[in-house]
Amino acid sequence: MATLEEFLQDASRRMDRSVEATRNEFNTVRTGRASAALLDRVQIDYYGTQTPLKQLATINVPEPRMLTVQPFDPSSIKTIEKAIQESDLGLTPSNDGKLIRLPIPQLTEERRKELVKVVRKVAEDGRVAVRNVRRDLMHHLKELVVKGEVGDDDERRAEEQAQKLTDQHTKTIDDLLKHKESEILEV
């Protein structure tokens, strides 16, 4: 019986990680406000190695519609500026030799709709990840039944618990999506 509990706990942990990954992905999607998390996905080619921007610079939010990036190594400022321009964020950096300023423009209605599509896809990916965990769990349960380690009643109870876990985690992702959509559409 302990193995069923372990499988369910493991599935719950993996579903929690899927929800957390979805939440982090949402944070990198731009809304009308400046947020340092916007730059989390930006990778810089630093001496031949792809390095996250936050490891190469200090990122600040001095005002609601402005981000500043201060590289630790001033010689890398051009590379960082180029990487930000080439990212899918639609931001135009300007630098004064020491600091890169990123004004956050107002989102157009068209851009808002595109971003809603992006977050819906992120949410769907999160839900798929949760369902994949459930599928793996069901597979393990079937194996236990075939080996004779678990009875049919225990298997059915565990499947019901797995479905409840899946529903809870999917609802959490849906709630995060609703919140993010309203944040994007807020003018």
Short mmCIF file of N, CA, C and O in Angstrom, two decimals, residues 43-51 56 79 83:
data_model
loop_
_atom_site.label_atom_id
_atom_site.label_comp_id
_atom_site.label_asym_id
_atom_site.label_seq_id
_atom_site.Cartn_x
_atom_site.Cartn_y
_atom_site.Cartn_z
N GLN A 43 18.96 35.32 -23.56
CA GLN A 43 20.27 34.66 -23.44
C GLN A 43 21.30 35.50 -24.22
O GLN A 43 21.03 35.95 -25.32
N ILE A 44 22.49 35.67 -23.65
CA ILE A 44 23.55 36.44 -24.27
C ILE A 44 24.69 35.49 -24.64
O ILE A 44 25.05 34.62 -23.85
N ASP A 45 25.24 35.66 -25.84
CA ASP A 45 26.41 34.87 -26.24
C ASP A 45 27.61 35.55 -25.59
O ASP A 45 28.14 36.54 -26.10
N TYR A 46 28.02 35.04 -24.43
CA TYR A 46 29.11 35.66 -23.66
C TYR A 46 30.34 34.77 -23.77
O TYR A 46 30.38 33.68 -23.19
N TYR A 47 31.30 35.21 -24.55
CA TYR A 47 32.53 34.44 -24.82
C TYR A 47 32.20 33.02 -25.27
O TYR A 47 32.71 32.04 -24.75
N GLY A 48 31.24 32.92 -26.22
CA GLY A 48 30.93 31.63 -26.83
C GLY A 48 29.96 30.76 -26.03
O GLY A 48 29.66 29.65 -26.44
N THR A 49 29.47 31.24 -24.89
CA THR A 49 28.54 30.45 -24.07
C THR A 49 27.23 31.21 -23.95
O THR A 49 27.23 32.41 -23.66
N GLN A 50 26.11 30.50 -24.16
CA GLN A 50 24.80 31.13 -23.97
C GLN A 50 24.56 31.31 -22.47
O GLN A 50 24.51 30.34 -21.73
N THR A 51 24.46 32.55 -22.03
CA THR A 51 24.34 32.87 -20.60
C THR A 51 23.09 33.71 -20.37
O THR A 51 22.82 34.64 -21.12
N LEU A 56 24.65 38.31 -16.03
CA LEU A 56 25.65 39.23 -16.57
C LEU A 56 25.39 40.69 -16.21
O LEU A 56 26.21 41.54 -16.50
N THR A 79 26.76 43.57 -26.88
CA THR A 79 26.24 42.21 -27.06
C THR A 79 24.89 42.07 -26.38
O THR A 79 23.96 41.48 -26.93
N ALA A 83 21.23 41.32 -28.12
CA ALA A 83 20.41 40.17 -27.73
C ALA A 83 19.00 40.60 -27.35
O ALA A 83 18.03 39.93 -27.67
#
